[in-house]
PDB file of C-alpha atoms and ligand atoms in Angstrom:
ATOM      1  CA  UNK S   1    -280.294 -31.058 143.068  1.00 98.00           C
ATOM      2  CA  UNK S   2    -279.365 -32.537 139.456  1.00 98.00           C
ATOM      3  CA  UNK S   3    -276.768 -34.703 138.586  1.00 98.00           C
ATOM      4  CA  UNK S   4    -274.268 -32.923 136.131  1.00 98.00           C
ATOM      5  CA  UNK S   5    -274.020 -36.189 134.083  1.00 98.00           C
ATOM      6  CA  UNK S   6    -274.729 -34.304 130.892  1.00 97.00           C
ATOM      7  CA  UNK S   7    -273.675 -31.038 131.870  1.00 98.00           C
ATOM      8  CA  UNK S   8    -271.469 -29.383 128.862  1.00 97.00           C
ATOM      9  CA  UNK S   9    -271.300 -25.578 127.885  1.00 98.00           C
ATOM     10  CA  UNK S  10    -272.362 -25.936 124.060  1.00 96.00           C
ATOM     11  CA  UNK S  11    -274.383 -22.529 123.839  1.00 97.00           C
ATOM     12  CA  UNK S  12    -272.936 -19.176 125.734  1.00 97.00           C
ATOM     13  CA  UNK S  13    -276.246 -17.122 127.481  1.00 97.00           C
ATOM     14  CA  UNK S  14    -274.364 -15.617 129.980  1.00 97.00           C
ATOM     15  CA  UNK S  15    -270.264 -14.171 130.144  1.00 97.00           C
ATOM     16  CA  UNK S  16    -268.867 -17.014 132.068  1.00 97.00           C
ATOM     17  CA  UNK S  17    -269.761 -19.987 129.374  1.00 98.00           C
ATOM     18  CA  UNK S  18    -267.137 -20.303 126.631  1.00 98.00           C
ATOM     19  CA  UNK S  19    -268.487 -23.071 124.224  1.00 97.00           C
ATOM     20  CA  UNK S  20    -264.293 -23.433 123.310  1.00 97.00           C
ATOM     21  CA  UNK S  21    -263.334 -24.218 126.665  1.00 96.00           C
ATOM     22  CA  UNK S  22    -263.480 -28.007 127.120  1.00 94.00           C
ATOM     23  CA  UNK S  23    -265.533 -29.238 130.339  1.00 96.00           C
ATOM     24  CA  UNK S  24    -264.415 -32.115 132.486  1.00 98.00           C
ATOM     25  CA  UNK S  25    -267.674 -34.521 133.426  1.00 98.00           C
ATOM     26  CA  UNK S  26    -266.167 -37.027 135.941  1.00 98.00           C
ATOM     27  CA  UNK S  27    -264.872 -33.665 137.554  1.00 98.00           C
ATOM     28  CA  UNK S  28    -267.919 -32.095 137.500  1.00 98.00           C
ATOM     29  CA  UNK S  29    -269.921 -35.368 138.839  1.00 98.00           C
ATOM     30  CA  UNK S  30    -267.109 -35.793 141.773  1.00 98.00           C
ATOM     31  CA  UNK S  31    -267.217 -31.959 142.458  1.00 98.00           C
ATOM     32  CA  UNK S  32    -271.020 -31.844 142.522  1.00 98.00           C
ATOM     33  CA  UNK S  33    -271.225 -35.101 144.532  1.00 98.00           C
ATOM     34  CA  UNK S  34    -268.613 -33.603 147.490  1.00 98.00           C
ATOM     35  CA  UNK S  35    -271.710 -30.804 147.379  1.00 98.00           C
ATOM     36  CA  UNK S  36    -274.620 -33.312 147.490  1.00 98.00           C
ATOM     37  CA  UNK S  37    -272.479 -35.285 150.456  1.00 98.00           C
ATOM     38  CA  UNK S  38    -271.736 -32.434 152.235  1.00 98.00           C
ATOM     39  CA  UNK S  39    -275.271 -31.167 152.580  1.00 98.00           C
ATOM     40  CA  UNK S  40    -276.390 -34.915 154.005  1.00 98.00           C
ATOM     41  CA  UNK S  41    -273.094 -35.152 156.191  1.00 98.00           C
ATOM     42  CA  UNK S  42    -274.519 -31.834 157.458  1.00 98.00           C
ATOM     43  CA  UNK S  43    -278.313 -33.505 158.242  1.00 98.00           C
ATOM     44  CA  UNK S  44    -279.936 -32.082 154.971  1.00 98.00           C
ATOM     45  CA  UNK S  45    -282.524 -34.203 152.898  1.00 98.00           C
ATOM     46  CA  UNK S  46    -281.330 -33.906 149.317  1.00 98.00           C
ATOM     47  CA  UNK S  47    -283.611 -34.643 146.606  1.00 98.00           C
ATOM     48  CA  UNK S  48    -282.418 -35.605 142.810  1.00 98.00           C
ATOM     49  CA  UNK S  49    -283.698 -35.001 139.635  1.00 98.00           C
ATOM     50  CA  UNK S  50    -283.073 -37.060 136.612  1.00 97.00           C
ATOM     51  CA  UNK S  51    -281.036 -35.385 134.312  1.00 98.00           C
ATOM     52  CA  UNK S  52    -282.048 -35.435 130.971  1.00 97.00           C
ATOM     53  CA  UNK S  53    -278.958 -35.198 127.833  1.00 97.00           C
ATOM     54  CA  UNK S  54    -280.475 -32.377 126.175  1.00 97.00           C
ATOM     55  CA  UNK S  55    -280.467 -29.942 128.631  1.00 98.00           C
ATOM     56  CA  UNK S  56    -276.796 -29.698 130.035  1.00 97.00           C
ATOM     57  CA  UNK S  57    -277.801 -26.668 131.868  1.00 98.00           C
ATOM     58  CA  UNK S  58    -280.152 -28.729 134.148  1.00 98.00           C
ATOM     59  CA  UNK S  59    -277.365 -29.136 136.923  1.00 98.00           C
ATOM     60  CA  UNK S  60    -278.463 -25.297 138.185  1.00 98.00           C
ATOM     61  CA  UNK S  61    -281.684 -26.934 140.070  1.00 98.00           C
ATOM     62  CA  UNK S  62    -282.374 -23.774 141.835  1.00 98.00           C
ATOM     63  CA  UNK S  63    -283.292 -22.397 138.716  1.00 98.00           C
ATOM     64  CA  UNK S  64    -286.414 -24.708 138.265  1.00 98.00           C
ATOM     65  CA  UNK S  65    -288.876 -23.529 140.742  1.00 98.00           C
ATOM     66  CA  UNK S  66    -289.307 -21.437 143.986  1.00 98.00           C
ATOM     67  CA  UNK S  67    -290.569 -22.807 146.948  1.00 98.00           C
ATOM     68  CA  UNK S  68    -292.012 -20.930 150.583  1.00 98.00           C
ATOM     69  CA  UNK S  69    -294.314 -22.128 152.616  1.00 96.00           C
ATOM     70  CA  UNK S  70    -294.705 -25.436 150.360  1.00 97.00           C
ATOM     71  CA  UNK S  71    -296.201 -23.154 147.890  1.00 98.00           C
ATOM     72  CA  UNK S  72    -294.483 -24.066 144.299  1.00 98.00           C
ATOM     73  CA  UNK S  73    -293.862 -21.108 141.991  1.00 98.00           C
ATOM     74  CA  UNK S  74    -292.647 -23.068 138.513  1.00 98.00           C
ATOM     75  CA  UNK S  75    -289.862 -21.368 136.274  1.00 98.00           C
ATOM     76  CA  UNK S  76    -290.293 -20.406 132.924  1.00 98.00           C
ATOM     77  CA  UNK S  77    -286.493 -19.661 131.167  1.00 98.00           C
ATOM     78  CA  UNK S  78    -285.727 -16.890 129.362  1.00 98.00           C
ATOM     79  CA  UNK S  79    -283.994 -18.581 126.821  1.00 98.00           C
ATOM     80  CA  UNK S  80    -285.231 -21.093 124.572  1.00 97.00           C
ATOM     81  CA  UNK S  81    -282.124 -23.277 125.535  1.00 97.00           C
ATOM     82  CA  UNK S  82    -283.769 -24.476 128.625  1.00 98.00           C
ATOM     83  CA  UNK S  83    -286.927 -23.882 128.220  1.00 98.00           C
ATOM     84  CA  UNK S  84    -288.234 -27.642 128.733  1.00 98.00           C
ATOM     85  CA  UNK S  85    -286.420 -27.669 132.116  1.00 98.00           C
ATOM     86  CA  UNK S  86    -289.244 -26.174 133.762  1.00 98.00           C
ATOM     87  CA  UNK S  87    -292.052 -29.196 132.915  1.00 98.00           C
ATOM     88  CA  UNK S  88    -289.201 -31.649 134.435  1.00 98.00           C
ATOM     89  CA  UNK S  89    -289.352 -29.587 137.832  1.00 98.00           C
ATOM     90  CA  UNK S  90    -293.395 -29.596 137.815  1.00 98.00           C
ATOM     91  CA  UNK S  91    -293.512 -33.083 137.442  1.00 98.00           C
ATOM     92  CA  UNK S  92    -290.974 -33.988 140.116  1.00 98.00           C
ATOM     93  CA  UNK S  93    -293.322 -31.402 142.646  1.00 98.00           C
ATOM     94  CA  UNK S  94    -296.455 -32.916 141.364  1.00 97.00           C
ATOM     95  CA  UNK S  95    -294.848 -36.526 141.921  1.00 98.00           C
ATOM     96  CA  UNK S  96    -293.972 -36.064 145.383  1.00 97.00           C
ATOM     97  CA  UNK S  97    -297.318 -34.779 147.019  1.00 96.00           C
ATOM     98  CA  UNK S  98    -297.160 -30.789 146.355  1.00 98.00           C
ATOM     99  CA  UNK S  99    -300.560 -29.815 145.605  1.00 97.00           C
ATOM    100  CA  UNK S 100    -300.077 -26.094 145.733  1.00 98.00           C
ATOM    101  CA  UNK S 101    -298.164 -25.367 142.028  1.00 98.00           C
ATOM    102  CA  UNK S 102    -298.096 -22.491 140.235  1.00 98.00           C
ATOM    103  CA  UNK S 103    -297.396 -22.452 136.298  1.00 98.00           C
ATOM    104  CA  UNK S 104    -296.286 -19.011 135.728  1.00 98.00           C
ATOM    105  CA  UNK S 105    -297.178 -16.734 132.736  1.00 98.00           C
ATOM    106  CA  UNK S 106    -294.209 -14.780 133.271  1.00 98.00           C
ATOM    107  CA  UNK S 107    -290.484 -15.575 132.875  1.00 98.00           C
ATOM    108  CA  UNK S 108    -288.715 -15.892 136.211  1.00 98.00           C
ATOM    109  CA  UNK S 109    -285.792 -18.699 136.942  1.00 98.00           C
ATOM    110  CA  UNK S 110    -286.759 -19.552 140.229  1.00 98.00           C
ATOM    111  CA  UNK S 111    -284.260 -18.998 142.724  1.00 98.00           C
ATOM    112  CA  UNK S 112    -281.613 -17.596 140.313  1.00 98.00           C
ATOM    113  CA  UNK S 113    -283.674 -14.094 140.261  1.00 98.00           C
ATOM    114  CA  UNK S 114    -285.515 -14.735 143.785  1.00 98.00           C
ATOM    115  CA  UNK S 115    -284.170 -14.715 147.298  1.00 98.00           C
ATOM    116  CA  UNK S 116    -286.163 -15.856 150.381  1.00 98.00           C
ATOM    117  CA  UNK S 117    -285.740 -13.536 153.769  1.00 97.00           C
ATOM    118  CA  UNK S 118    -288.093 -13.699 156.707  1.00 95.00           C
ATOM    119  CA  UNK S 119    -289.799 -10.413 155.734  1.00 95.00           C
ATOM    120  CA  UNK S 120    -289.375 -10.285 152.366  1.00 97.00           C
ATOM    121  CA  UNK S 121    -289.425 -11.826 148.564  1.00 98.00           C
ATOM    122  CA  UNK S 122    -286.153 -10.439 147.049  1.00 98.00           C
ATOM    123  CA  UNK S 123    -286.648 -10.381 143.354  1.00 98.00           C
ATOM    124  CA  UNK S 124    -283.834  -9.740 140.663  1.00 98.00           C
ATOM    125  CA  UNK S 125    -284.493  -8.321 137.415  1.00 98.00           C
ATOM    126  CA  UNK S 126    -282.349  -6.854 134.218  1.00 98.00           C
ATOM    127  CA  UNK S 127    -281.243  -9.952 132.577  1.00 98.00           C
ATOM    128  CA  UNK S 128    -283.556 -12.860 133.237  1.00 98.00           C
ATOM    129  CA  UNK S 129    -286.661 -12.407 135.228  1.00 98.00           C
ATOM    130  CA  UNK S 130    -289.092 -10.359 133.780  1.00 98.00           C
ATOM    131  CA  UNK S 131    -290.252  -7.259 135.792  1.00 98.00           C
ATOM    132  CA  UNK S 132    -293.876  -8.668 135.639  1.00 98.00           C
ATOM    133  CA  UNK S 133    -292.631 -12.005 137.185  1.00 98.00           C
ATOM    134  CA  UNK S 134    -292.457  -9.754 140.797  1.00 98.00           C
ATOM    135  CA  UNK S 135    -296.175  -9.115 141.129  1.00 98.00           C
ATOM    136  CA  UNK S 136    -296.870 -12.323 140.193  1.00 98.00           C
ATOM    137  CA  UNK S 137    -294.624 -14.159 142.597  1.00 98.00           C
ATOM    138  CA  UNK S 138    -295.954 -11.426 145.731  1.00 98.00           C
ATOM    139  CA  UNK S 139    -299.761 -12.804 144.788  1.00 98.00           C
ATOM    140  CA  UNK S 140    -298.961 -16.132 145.085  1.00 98.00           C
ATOM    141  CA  UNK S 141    -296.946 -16.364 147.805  1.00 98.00           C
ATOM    142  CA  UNK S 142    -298.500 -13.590 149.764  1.00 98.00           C
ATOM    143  CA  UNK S 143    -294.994 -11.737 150.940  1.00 97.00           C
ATOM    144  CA  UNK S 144    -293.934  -8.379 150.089  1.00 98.00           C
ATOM    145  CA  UNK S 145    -291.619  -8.554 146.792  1.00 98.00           C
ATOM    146  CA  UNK S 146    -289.153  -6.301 146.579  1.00 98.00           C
ATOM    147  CA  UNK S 147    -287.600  -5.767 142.800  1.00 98.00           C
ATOM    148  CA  UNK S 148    -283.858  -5.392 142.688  1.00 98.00           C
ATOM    149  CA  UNK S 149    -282.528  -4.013 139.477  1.00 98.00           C
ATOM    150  CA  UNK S 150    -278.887  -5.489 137.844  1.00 98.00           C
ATOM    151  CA  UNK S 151    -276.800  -3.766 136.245  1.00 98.00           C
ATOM    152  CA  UNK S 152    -273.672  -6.136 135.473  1.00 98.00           C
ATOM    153  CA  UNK S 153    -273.866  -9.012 132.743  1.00 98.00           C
ATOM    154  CA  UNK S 154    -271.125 -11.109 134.739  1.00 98.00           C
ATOM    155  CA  UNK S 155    -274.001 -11.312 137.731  1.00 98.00           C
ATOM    156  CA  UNK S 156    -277.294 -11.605 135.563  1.00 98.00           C
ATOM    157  CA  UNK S 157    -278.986 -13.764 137.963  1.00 98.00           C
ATOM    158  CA  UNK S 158    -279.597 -12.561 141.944  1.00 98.00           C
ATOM    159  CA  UNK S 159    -277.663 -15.295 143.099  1.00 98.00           C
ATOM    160  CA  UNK S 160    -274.887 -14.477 141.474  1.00 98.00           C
ATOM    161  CA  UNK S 161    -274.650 -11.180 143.440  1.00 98.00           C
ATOM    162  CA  UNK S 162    -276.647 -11.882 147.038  1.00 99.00           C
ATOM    163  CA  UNK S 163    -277.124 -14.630 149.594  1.00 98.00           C
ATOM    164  CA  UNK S 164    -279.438 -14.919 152.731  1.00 98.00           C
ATOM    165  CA  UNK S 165    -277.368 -15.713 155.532  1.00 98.00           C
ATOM    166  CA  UNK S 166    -280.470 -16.040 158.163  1.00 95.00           C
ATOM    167  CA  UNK S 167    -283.653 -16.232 156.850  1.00 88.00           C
ATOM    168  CA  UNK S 168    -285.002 -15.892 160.457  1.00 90.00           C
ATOM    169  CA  UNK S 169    -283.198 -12.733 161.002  1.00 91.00           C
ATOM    170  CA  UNK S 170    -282.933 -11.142 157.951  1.00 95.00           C
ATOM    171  CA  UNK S 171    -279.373 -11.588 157.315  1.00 97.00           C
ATOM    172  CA  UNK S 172    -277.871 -10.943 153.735  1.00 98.00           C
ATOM    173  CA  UNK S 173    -274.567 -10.388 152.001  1.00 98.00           C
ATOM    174  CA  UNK S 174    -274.220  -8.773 148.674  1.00 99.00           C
ATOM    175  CA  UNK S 175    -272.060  -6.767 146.097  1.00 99.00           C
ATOM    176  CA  UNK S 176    -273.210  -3.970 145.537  1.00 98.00           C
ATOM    177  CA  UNK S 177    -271.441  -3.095 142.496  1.00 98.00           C
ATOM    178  CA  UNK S 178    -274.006  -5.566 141.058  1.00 98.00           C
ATOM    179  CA  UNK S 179    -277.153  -3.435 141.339  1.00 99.00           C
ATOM    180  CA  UNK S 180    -278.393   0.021 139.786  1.00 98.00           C
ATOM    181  CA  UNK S 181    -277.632   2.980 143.019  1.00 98.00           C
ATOM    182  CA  UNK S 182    -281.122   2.741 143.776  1.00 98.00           C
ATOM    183  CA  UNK S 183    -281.429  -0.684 144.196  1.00 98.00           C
ATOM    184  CA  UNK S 184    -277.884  -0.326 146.196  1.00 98.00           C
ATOM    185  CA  UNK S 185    -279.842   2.083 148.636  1.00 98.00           C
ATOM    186  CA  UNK S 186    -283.315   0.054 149.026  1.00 98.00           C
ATOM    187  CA  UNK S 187    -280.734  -2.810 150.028  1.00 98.00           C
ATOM    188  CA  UNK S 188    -279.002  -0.399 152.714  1.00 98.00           C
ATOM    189  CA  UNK S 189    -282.272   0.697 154.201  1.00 98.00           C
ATOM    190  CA  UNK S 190    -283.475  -3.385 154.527  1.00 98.00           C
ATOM    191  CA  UNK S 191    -280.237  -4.230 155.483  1.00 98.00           C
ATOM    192  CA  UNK S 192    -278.282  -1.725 157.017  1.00 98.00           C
ATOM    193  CA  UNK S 193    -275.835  -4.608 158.771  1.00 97.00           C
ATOM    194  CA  UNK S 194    -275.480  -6.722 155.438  1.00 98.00           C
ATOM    195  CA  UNK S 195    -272.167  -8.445 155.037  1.00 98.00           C
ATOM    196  CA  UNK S 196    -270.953  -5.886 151.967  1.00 98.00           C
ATOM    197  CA  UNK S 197    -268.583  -8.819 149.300  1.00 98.00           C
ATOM    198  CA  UNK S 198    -265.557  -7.219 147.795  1.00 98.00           C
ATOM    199  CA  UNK S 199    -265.134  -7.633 144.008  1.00 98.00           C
ATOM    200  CA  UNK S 200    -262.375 -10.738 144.023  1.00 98.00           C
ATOM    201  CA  UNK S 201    -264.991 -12.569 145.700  1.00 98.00           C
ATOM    202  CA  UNK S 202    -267.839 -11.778 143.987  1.00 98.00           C
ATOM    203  CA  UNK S 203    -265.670 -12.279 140.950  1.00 98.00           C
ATOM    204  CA  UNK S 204    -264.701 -16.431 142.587  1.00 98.00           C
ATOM    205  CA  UNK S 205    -269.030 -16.204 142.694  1.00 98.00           C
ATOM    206  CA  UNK S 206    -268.409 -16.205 146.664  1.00 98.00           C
ATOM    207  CA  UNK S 207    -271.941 -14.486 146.565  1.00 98.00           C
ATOM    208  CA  UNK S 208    -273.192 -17.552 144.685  1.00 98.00           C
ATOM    209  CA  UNK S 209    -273.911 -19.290 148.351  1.00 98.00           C
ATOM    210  CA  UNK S 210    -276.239 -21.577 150.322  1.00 98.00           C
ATOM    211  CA  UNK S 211    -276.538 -20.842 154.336  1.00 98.00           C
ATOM    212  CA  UNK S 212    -278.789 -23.320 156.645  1.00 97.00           C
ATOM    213  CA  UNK S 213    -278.368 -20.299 158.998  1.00 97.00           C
ATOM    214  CA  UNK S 214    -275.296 -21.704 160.870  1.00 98.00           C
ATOM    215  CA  UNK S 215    -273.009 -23.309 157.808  1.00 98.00           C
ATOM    216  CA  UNK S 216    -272.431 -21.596 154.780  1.00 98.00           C
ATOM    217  CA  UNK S 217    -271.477 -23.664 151.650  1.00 98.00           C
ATOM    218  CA  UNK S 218    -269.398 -20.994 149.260  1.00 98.00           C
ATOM    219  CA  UNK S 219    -267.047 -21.492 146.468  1.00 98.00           C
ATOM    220  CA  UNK S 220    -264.255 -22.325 148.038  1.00 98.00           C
ATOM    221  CA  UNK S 221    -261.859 -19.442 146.200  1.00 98.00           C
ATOM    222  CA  UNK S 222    -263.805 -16.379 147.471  1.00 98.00           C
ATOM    223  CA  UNK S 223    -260.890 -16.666 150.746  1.00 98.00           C
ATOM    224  CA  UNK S 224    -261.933 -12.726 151.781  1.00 98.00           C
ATOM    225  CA  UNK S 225    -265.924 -13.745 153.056  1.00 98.00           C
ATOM    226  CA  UNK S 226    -264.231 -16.790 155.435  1.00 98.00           C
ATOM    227  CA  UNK S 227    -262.980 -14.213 157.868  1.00 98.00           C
ATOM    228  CA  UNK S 228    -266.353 -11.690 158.193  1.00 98.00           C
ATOM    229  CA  UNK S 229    -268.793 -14.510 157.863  1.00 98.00           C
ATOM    230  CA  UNK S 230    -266.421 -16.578 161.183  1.00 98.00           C
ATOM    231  CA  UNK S 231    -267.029 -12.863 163.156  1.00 98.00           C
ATOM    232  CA  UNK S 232    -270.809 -13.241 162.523  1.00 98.00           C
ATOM    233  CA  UNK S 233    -271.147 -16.842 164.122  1.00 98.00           C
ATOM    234  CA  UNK S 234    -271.280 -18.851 161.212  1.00 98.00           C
ATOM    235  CA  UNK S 235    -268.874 -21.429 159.428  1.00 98.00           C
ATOM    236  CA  UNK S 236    -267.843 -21.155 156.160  1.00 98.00           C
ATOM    237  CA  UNK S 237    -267.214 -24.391 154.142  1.00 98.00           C
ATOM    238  CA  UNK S 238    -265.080 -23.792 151.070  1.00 98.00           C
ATOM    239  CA  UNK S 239    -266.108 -25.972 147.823  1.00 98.00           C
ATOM    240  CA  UNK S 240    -264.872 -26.711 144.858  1.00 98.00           C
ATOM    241  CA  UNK S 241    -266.779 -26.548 141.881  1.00 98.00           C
ATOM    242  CA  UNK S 242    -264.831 -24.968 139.668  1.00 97.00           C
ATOM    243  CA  UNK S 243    -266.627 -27.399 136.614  1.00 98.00           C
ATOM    244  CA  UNK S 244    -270.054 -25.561 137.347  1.00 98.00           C
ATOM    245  CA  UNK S 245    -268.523 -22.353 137.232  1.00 98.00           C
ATOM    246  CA  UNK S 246    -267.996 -22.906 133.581  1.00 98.00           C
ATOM    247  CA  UNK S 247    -271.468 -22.595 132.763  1.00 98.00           C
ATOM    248  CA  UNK S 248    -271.484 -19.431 135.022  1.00 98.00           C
ATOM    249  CA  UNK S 249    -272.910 -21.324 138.488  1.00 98.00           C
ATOM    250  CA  UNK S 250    -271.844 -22.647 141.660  1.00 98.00           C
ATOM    251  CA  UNK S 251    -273.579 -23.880 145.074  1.00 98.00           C
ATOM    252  CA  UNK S 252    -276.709 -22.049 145.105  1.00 98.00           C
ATOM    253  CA  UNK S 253    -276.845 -22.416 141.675  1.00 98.00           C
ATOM    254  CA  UNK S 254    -276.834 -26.178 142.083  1.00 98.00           C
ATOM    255  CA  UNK S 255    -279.320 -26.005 145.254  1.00 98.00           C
ATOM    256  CA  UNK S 256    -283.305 -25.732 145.221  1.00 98.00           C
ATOM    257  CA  UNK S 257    -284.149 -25.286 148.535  1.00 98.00           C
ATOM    258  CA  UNK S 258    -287.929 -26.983 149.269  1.00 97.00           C
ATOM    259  CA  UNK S 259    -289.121 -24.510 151.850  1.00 96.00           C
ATOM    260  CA  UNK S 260    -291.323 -26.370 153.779  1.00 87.00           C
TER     261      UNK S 260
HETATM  262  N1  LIG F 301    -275.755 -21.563 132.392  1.00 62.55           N
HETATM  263  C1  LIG F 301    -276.833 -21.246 133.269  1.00 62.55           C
HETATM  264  C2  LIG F 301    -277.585 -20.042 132.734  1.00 62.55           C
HETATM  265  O1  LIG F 301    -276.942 -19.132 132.257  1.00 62.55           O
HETATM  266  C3  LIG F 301    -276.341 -20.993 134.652  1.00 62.55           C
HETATM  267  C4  LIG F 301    -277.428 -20.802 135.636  1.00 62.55           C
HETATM  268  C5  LIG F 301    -276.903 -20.528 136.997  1.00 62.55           C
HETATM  269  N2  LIG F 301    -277.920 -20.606 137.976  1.00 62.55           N
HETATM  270  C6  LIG F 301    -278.175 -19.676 138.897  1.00 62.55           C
HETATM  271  N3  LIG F 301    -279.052 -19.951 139.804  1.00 62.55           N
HETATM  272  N4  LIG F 301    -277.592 -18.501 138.872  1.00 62.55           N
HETATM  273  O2  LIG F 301    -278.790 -19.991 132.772  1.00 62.55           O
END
């Protein structure tokens, strides 16, 4: 995770930032740190980054890199705006003992455009992650990759629209309103039990979630996914970050996860 000590929305690359609507910093450190806190208070290791002032968008961590199997799969952005985020992620895997790191030649945002399942790689594409970025991410990390395509601006990252509930049992919820019809059926044959999100929460970025496989941290307004994720066994914990969601992000945008 990253510190949102510099965060700001001065640039607009996706429909949720609005460069005239004034961010609140302290808020966004206190709501970020509730985040951070909750993950320890819930036995997680969290790592930080140092964030740097000139890239405000740094705060979305799990945009810097993809991790399985302690195999590192660097980012490289789409948008010149946060481009140099990706060399502060390399160094802060190279730094800490991972050997196995991967400097991509095609643009993928980490875990914004890829999700991690027990069987499978799923891979966004449309707005961010380039179509080649798929082939290159099954090679490396040796798992099956299966390309998703979106369709809707508002959910131009993966994450935005899908979250692994159990990456042991190949658990998901999505939206499908976010994804072309064929994607929508290569997600019902995968997934035929998938927790389906209704549009107010997808619209709150409910999807926009991080599950340990028994908790699942979700933005706290996207009330309709409490009830069906309770009847599946798992807790949903409700935060509050509406600061982040001005730059068009929430938990799992804030969360690299470092699969071991
Ligand atoms: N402002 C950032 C962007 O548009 C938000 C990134 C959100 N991160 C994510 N994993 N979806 O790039």
């Amino acid at each position: 995770m990253c510190p949102p000590a510099h965060f700001k929305v001065t640039y607009s690359i996706n429909p949720w930032m609005d460069p005239a609507k004034p961010v609140d910093v302290p808020l966004a450190v206190a709501q970020w740190e509730d985040l951070r806190d909750r993950y320890r208070a819930l036995g997680h290791t969290v790592e930080e980054l140092t964030p740097r002032r000139e890239l405000p968008d740094m705060v979305y961590a799990a945009n810097g890199a993809t991790v399985v199997d302690g195999r590192v799969l660097g980012a490289r952005f789409a948008h010149r705006e946060r481009e140099a985020e990706a060399a502060a992620h390399l160094e802060w895997f190279r730094a800490h003992g991972f050997t196995e790191v991967h400097e991509p030649v095609h643009i993928n945002e980490g875990e914004g455009d890829f999700a991690v399942t027990s069987s499978y790689v799923l891979a966004g594409r449309g707005f961010r992650a380039s179509p080649l970025s798929h082939g290159e991410a099954q090679e490396f990390f040796g798992r099956p990759v299966i390309g998703l395509d979106l369709i809707d601006p508002r959910y131009y990252h993966l994450d935005t629209a899908l979250a692994v509930l159990d990456d042991a049992a190949d658990e998901v919820m999505y939206y499908p309103a976010a994804f072309s019809p064929g994607s929508r059926a290569v997600l019902r044959r995968l997934f035929p039990d998938a927790l389906i999100a209704e549009e107010p929460d997808a619209e709150a970025l409910g999807l926009n979630a991080v599950s340990d496989g028994r908790h699942v941290l979700l933005p706290q307004a996207a009330v309709g996914l409490y009830e069906p994720l309770r009847a599946r066994g798992f807790e949903p914990i409700g935060m509050d970050l509406s600061e982040l969601l001005k730059g068009g992000g929430s938990v799992k945008c804030c969360t690299q996860e470092l699969r071991a």
